[in-house]
Coordinates of C-alpha atoms (C1' of nucleotides) in Angstrom, one line a residue:
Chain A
X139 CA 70.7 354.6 -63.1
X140 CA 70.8 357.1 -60.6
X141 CA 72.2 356.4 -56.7
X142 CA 68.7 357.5 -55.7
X143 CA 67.4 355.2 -58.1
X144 CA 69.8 352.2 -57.3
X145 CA 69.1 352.5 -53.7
X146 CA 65.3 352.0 -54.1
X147 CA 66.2 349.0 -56.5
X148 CA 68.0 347.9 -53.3
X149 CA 65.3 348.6 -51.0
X150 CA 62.7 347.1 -53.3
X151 CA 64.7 343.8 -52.8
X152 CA 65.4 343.7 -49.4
X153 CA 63.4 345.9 -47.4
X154 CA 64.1 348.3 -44.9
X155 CA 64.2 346.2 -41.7
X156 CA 61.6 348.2 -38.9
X157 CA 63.2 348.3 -35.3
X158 CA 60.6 347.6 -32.9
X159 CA 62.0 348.2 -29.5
X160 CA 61.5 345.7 -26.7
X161 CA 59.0 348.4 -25.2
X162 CA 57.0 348.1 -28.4
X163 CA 57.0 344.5 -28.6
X164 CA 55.9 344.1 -24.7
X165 CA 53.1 347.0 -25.6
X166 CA 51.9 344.6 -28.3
X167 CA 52.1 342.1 -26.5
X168 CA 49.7 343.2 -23.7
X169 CA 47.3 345.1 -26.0
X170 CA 46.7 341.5 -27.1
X171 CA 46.7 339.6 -23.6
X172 CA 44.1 342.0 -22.7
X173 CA 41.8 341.2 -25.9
X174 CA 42.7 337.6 -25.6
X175 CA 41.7 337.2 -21.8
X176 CA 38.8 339.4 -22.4
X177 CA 39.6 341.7 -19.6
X178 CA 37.1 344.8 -18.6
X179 CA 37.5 347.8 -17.2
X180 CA 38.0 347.0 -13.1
X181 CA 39.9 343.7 -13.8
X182 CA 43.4 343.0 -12.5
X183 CA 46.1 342.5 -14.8
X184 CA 49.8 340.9 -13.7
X185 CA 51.9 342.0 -11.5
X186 CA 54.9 343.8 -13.0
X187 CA 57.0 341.0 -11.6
X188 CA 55.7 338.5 -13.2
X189 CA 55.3 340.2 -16.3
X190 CA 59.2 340.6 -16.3
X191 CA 59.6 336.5 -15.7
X192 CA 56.9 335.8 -18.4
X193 CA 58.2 337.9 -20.9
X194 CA 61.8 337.8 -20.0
X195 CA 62.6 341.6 -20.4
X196 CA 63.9 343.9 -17.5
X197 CA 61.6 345.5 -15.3
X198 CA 62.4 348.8 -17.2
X199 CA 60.9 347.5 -20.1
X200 CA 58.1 346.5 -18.5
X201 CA 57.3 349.8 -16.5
X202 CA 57.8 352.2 -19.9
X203 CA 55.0 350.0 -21.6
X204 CA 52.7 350.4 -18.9
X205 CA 53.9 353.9 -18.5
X206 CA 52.7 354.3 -21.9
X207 CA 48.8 352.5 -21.5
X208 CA 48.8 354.6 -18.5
X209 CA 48.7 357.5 -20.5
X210 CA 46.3 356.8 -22.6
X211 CA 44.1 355.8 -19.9
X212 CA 43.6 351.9 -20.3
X213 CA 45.2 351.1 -16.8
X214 CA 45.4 352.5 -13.3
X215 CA 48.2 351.7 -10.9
X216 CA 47.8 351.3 -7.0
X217 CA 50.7 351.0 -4.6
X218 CA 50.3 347.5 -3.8
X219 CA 47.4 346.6 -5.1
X220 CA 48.2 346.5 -8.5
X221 CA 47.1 347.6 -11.4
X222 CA 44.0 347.1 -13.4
X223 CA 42.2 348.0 -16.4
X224 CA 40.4 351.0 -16.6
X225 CA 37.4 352.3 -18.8
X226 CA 39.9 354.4 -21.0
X227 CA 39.3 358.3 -21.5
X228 CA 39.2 358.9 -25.1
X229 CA 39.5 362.6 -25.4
X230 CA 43.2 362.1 -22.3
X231 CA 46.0 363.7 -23.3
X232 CA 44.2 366.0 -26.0
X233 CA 44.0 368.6 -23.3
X234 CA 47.9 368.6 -23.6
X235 CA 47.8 369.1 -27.3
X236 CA 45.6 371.8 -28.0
X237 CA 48.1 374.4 -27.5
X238 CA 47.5 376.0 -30.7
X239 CA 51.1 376.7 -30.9
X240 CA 52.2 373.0 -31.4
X241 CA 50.2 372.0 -34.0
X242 CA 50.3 373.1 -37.4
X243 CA 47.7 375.6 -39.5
X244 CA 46.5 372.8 -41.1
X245 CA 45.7 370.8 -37.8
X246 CA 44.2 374.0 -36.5
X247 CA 42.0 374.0 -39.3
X248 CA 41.2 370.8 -39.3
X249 CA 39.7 371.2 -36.0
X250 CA 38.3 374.0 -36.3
X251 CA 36.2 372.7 -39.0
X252 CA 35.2 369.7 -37.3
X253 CA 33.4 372.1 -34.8
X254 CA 31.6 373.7 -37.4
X255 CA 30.2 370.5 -38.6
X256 CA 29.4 369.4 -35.2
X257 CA 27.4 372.3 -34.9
X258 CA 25.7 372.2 -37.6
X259 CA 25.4 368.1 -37.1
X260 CA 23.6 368.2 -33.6
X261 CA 20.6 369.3 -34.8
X262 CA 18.9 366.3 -34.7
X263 CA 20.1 365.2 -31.2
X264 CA 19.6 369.2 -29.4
X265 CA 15.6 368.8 -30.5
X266 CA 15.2 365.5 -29.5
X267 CA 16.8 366.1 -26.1
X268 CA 16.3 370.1 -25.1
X269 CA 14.4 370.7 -22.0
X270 CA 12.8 374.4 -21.3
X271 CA 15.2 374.6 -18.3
X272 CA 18.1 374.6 -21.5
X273 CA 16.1 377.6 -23.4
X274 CA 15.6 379.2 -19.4
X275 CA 19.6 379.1 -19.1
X276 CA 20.1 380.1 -23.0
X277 CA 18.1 383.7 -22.2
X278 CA 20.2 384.0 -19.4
X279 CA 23.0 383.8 -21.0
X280 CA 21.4 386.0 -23.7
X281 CA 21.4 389.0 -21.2
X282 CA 25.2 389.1 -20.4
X283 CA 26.1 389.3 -23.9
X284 CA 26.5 392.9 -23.9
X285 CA 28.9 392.8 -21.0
X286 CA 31.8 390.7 -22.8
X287 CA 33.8 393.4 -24.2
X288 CA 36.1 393.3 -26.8
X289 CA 39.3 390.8 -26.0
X290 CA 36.3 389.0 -24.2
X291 CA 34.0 388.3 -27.2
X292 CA 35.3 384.8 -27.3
X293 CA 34.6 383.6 -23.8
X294 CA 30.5 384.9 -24.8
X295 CA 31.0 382.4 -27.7
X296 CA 32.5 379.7 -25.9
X297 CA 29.6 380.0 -22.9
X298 CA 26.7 379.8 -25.3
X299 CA 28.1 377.9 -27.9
X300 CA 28.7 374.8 -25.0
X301 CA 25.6 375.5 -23.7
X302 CA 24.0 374.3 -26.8
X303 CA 26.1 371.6 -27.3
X304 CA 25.1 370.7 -23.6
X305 CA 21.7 370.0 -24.8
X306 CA 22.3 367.3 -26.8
X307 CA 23.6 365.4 -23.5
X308 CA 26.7 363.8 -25.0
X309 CA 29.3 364.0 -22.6
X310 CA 32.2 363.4 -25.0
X311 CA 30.7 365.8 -27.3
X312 CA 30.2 368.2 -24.6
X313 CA 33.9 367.7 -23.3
X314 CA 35.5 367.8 -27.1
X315 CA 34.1 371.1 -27.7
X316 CA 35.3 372.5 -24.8
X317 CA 38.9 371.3 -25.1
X318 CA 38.6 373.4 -28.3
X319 CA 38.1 375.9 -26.7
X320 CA 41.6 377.4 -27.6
X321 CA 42.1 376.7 -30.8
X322 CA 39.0 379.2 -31.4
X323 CA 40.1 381.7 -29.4
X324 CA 43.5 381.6 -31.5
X325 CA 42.5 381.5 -35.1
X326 CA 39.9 384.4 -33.4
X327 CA 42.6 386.6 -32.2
X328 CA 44.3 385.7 -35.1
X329 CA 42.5 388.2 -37.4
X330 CA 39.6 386.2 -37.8
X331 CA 37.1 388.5 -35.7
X332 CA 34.8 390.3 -37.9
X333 CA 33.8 393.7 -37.8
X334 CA 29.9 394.4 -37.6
X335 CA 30.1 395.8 -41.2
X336 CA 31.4 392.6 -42.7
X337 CA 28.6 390.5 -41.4
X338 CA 26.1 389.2 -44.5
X339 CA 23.0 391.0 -44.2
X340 CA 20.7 387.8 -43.2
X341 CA 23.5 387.2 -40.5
X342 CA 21.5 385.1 -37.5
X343 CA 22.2 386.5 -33.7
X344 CA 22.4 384.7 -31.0
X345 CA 18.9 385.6 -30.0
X346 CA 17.4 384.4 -33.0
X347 CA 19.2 380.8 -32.3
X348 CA 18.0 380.3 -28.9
X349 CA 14.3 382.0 -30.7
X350 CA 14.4 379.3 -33.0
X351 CA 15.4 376.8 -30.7
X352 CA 12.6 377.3 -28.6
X353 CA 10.0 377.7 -30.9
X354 CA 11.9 375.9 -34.7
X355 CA 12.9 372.3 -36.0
X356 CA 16.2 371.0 -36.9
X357 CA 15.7 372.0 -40.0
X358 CA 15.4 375.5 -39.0
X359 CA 18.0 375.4 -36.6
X360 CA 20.4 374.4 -39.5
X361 CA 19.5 376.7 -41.6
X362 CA 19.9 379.6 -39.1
X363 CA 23.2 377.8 -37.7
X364 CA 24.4 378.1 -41.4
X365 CA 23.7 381.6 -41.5
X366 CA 25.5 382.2 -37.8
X367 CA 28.5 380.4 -39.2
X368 CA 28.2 381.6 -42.8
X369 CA 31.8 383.6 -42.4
X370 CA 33.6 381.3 -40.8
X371 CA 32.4 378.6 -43.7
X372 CA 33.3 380.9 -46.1
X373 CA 36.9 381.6 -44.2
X374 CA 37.9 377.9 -44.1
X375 CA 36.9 377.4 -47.4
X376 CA 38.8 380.0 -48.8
X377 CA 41.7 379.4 -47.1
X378 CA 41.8 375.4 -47.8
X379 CA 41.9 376.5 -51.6
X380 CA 44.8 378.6 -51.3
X381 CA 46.5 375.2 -49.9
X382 CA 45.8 373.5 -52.4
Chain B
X54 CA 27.7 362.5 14.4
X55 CA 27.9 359.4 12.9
X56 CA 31.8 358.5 12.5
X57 CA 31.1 358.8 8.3
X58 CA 30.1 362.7 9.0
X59 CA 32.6 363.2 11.3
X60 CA 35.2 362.0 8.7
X61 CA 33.9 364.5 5.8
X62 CA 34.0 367.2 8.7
X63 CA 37.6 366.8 9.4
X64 CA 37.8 366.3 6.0
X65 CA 36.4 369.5 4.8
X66 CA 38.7 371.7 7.7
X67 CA 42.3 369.5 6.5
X68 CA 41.7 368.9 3.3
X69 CA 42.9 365.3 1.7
X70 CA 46.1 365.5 0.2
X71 CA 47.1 365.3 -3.4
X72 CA 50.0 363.2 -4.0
X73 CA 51.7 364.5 -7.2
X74 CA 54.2 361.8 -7.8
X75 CA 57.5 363.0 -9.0
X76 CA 56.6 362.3 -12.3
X77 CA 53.6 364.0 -12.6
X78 CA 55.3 367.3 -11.4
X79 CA 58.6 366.7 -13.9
X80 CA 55.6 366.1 -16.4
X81 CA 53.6 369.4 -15.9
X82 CA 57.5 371.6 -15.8
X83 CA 58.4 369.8 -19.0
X84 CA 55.2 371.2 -20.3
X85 CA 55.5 374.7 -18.9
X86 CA 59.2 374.9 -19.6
X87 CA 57.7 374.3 -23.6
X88 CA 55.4 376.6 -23.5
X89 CA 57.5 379.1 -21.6
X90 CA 60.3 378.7 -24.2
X91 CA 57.9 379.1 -26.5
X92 CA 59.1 375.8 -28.6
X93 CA 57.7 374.5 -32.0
X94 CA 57.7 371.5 -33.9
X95 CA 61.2 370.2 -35.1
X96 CA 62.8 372.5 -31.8
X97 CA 65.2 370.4 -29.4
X98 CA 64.7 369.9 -25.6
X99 CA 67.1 369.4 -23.1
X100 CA 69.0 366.2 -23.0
X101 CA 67.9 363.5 -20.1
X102 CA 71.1 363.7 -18.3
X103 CA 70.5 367.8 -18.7
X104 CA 67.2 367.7 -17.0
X105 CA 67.8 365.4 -14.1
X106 CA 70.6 367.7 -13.0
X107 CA 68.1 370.7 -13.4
X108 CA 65.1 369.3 -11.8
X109 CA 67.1 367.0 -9.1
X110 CA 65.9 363.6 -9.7
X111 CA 66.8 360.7 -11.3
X112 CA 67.2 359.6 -14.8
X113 CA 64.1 357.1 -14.1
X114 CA 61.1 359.7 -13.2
X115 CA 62.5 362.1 -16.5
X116 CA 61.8 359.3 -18.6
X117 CA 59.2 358.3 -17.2
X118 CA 57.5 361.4 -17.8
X119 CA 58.8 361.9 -21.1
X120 CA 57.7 358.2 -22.3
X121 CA 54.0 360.1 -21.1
X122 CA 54.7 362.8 -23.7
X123 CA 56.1 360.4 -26.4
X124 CA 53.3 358.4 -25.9
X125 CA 50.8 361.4 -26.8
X126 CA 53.1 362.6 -29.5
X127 CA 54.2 366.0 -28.1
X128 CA 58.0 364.7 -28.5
X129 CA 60.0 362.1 -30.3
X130 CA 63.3 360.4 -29.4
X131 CA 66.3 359.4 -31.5
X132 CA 69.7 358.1 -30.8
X133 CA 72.4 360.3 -30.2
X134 CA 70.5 363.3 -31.6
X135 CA 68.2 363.6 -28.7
X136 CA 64.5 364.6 -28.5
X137 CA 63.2 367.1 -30.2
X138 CA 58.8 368.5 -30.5
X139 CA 57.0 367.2 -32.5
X140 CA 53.1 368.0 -33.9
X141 CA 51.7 365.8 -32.0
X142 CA 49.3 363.2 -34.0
X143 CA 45.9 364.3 -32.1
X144 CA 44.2 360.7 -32.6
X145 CA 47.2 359.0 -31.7
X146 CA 46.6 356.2 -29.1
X147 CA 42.6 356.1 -30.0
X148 CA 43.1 353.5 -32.3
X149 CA 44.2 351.1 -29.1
X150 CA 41.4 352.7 -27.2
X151 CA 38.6 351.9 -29.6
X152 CA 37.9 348.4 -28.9
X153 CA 34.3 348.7 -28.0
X154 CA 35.4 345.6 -25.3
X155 CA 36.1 348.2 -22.7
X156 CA 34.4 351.4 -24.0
X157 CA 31.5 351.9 -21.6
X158 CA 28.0 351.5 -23.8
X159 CA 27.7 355.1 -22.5
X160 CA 31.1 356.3 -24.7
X161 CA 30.2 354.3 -27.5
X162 CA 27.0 355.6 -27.7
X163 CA 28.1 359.1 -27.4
X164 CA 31.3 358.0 -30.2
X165 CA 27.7 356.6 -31.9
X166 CA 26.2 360.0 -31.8
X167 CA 28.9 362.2 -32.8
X168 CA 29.4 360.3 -36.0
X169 CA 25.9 360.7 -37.3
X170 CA 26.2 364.3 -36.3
X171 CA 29.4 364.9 -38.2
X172 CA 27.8 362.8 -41.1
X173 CA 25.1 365.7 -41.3
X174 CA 27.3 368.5 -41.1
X175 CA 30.2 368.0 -43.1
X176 CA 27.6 369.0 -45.9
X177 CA 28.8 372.6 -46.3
X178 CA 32.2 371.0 -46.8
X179 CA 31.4 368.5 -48.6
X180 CA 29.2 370.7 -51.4
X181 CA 32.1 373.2 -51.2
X182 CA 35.0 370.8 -52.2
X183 CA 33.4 367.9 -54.1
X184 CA 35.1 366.9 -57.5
X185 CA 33.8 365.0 -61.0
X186 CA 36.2 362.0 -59.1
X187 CA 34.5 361.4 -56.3
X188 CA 31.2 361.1 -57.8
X189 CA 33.4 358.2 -60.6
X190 CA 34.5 357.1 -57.3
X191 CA 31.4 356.9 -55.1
X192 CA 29.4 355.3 -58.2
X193 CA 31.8 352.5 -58.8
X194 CA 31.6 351.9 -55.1
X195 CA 27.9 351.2 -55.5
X196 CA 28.4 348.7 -58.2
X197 CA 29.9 346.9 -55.8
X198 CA 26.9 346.8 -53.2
X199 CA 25.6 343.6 -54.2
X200 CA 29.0 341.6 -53.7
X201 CA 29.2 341.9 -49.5
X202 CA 27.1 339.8 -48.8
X203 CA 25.1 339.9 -44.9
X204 CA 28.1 340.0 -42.2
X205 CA 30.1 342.0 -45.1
X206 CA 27.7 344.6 -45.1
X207 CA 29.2 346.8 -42.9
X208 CA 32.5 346.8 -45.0
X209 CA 30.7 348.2 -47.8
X210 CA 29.0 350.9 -45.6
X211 CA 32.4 352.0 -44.1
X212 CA 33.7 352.2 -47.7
X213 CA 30.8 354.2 -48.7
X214 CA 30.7 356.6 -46.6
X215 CA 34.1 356.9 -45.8
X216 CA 34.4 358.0 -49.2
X217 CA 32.4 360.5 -48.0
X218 CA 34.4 362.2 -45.7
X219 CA 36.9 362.2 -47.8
X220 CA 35.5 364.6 -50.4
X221 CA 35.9 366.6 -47.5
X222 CA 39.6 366.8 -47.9
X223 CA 39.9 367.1 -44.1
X224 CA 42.4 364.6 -42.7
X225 CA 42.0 364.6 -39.0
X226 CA 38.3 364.0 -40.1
X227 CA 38.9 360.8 -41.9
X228 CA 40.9 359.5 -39.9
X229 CA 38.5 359.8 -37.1
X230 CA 35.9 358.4 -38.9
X231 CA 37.9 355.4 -39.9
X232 CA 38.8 355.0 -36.4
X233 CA 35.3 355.1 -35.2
X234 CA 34.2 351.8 -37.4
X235 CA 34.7 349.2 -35.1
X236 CA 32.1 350.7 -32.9
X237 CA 30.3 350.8 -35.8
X238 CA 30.2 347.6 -36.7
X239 CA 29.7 346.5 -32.6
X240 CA 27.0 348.2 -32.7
X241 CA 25.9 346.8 -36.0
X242 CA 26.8 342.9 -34.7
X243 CA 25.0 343.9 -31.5
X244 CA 21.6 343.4 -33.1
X245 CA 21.7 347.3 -34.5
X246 CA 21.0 345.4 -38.0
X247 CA 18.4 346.3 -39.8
X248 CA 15.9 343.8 -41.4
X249 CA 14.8 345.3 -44.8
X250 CA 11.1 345.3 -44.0
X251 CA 11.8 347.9 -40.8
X252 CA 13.2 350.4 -42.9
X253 CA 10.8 353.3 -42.9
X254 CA 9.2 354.2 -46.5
X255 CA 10.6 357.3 -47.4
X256 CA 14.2 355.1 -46.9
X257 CA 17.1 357.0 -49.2
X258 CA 19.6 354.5 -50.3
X259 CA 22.9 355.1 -51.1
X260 CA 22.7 355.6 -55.1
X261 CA 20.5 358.5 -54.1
X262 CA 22.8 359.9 -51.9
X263 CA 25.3 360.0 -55.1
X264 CA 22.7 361.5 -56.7
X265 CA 21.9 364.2 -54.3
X266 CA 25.8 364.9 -54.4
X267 CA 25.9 365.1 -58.1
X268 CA 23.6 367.0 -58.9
X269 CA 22.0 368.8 -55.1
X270 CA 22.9 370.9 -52.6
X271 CA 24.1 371.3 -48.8
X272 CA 20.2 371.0 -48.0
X273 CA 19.2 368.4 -49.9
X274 CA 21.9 366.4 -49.1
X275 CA 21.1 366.9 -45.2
X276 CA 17.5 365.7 -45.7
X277 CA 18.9 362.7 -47.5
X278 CA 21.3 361.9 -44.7
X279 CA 18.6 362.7 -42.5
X280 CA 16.3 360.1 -44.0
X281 CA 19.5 357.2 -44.8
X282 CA 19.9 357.5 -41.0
X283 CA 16.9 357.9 -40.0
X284 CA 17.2 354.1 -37.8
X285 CA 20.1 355.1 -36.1
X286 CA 18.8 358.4 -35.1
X287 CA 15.6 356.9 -34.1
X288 CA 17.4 354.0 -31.7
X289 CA 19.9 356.3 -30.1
X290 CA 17.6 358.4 -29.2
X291 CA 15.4 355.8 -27.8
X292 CA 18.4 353.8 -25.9
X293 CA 19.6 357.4 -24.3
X294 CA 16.0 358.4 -22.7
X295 CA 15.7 355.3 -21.2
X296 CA 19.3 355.6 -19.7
X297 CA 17.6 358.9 -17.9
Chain C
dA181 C1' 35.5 339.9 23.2
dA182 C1' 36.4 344.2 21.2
dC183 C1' 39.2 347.6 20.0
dA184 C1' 43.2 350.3 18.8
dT185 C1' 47.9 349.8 17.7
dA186 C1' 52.0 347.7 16.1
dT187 C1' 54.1 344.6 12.6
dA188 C1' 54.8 342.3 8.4
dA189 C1' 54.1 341.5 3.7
dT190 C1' 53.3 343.2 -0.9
dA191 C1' 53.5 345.9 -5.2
dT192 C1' 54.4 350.1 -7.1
dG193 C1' 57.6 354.4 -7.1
dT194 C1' 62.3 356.2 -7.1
dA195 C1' 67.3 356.0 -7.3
dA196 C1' 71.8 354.8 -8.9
dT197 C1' 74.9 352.5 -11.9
dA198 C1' 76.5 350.1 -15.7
dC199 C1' 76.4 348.7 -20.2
dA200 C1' 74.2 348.2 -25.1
dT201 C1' 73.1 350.4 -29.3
dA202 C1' 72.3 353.6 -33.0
dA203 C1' 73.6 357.9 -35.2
dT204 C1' 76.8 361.3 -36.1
dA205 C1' 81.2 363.4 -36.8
dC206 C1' 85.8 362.7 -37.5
dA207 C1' 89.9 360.3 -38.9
dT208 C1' 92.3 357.2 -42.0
dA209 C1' 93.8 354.7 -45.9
dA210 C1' 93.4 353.2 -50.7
Chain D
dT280 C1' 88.0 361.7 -53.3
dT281 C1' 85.6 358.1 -51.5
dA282 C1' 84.6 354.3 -48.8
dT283 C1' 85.7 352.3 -44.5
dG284 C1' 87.0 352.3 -39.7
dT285 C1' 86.8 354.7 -35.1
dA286 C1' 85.3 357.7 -31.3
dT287 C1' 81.7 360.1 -29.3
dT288 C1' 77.3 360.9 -27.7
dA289 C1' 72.4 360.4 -26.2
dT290 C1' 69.0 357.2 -25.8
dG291 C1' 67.6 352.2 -24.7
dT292 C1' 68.0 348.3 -21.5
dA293 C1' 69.4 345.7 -17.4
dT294 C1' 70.3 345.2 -12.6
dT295 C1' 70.0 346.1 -7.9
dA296 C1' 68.5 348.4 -3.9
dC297 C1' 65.5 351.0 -1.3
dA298 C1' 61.3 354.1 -0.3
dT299 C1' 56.5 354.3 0.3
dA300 C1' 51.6 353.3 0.5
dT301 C1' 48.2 349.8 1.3
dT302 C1' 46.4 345.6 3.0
dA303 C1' 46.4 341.9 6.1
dT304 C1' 47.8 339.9 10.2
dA305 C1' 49.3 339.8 14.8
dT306 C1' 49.7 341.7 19.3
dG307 C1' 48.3 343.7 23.4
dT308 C1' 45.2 346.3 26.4
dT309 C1' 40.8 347.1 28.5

DNA sequence: AACATATAATATGTAATACATAATACATAA
DNA sequence: TTATGTATTATGTATTACATATTATATGTT
């Protein structure tokens, strides 16, 4: 028997002991206070004080876990007042870590496929909810096309990409997609931008989404989403395969 | 000039004051100083003792705003060896913030919304990467329908179609989704539930979906979709307009 | 009585110091 | 050479004190 092998014998038996820290513990412990009191967003919770005498742990403690729901956005802290719950912000903090250059190719492309799913995923929700003002500002958008040059392509994308997304009046949605944003532009810049030659033949403009808004289905804007998208399909695919 | 304009007069000419605590501003210099050294995942920072020398304050606000970036993953901690970047987990923390207790009804609707979209889209992916397994899989899955029995049913659903998703071989995906089910089944306990008589005629069950992914294609599998979800489109719809 | 101003009380924010603890490197002895 | 003991180091926890912003109360002036 091997010493690798002996050791997981050993651990088998007695288990690698996991260190939660006090900070944990107290984090627990107030994730489930709140679920067992029922609290909503607006209601006060205890004062730090007495969260140190109930618990028996050091202020320090006690700040670090509520430095830590702070961050995700499930309290708010007022000088004196206190603190209270807070209807949490699911997409805080993501801001922070879509810097393309922390996270790792597969992340990246991970995202980036999630867009194109969303995309294509919306249809239903864009023609259920699109108003002619949205087709108005689509066209107007439309005309500026040919003044994004270049190194600027991307920021053409981005407007009248979110502008469709806009339509289907999901907020979160709308926000996700923007924090995106660059990602995108990265794995853009990153050799992905195509030249005019490589596009399929049946490749679908810009014009002929907002046409086919205005006039199509879902089923038509998929379809003609698919074919906008075809080459970036095909990239990810590709690429995934090679990982494999 | 009632005393209320008068107040947004001075207001507009002195402008309120922002109060960036000293954490927040240690906070966003951590951040630039990463991105300025250009740091990766696995690269050390500074030690605590290093940065309260260089930034002037005291060992309390650096942690403070390093427990923020622990908390969203951007760095880790260890004894002794100090803190080094990490790639960051971009769901992290959603899983404490998805208790639909204190999610407005408007985030859980839009959390609601994005799921059935990324149900319809992942098609492409899904047609693209699909494997003789996951139909054995998905099919043994259905044998098992008939075992969860009324308040069960949404288990079976969340197994369903999170296998799914995972013929998608996209992690950050599945993970999401799997996150997302307790607002699934809130909204399912809420009354969402569907007696069998309301579903509409052209209802696709699930062992048609199998059989649209055995033996169909990205379109065909949309329409299924399409028609499986047909309800849930329907009612979100419906609940959003009269939200207008 | 009405109003502005001063004062006190309160809870979070910041500082400083000391010690505990885990991980690593190094030293030591069998 | 190997296992064990020891020192060192950086984070984790505790304690105390004070700063600061907000609210409530009290005070005083007209």
């Amino acid at each position: 028997m091997s010493k690798a092998e002996g050791t997981r014998n050993l651990q088998s038996k007695l288990r690698p002991i996991v260190n939660y820290s006090l900070t944990d513990q107290v984090e627990t412990k107030l994730l489930d206070l709140f679920k067992k009191e029922d609290l909503r967003s607006g209601d006060p919770i205890p004062k730090e004080n007495e969260l140190c005498e109930a618990m028996g742990v050091s202020r320090t403690v006690i700040r670090e876990a509520l430095t830590r729901l702070k961050t995700i956005g499930l309290i708010e802290s007022k000088k004196n007042k206190g603190m209270i719950l807070t209807e949490p912000d699911l997409l805080i903090g993501l801001d922070k870590l879509l810097q393309p250059k922390i996270l790792s190719e597969e992340t990246l492309q991970d995202m980036f496929e999630m867009r194109l799913a969303l995309e294509m995923g919306i249809a239903e929700l864009v023609f259920a909810r699109i108003k002619p003002q949205d087709i108005l500002d689509l066209k107007a958008i439309l005309k500026t096309e040919k003044d994004y040059k270049e190194d600027l392509e991307m920021d053409f994308e981005a407007r009248f990409h979110g502008r469709i997304y806009a339509i289907a009046r999901n907020n979160t949605l709308l926000r996700f997609q923007s924090m995106l944003l660059p990602i995108f532009k990265y794995v853009h810049d990153k050799g992905l931008k195509l030249k005019e030659e490589e596009l399929p033949k049946n490749y679908v403009t810009h014009s002929i989404i907002v046409k086919v808004l205005e006039t199509g289905n879902p089923e038509k804007y998929r379809d003609a989403m698919k074919r906008h998208l075809k080459v970036h399909f095909d990239r990810t695919i590709k690429i995934r395969k090679l990982l494999e």
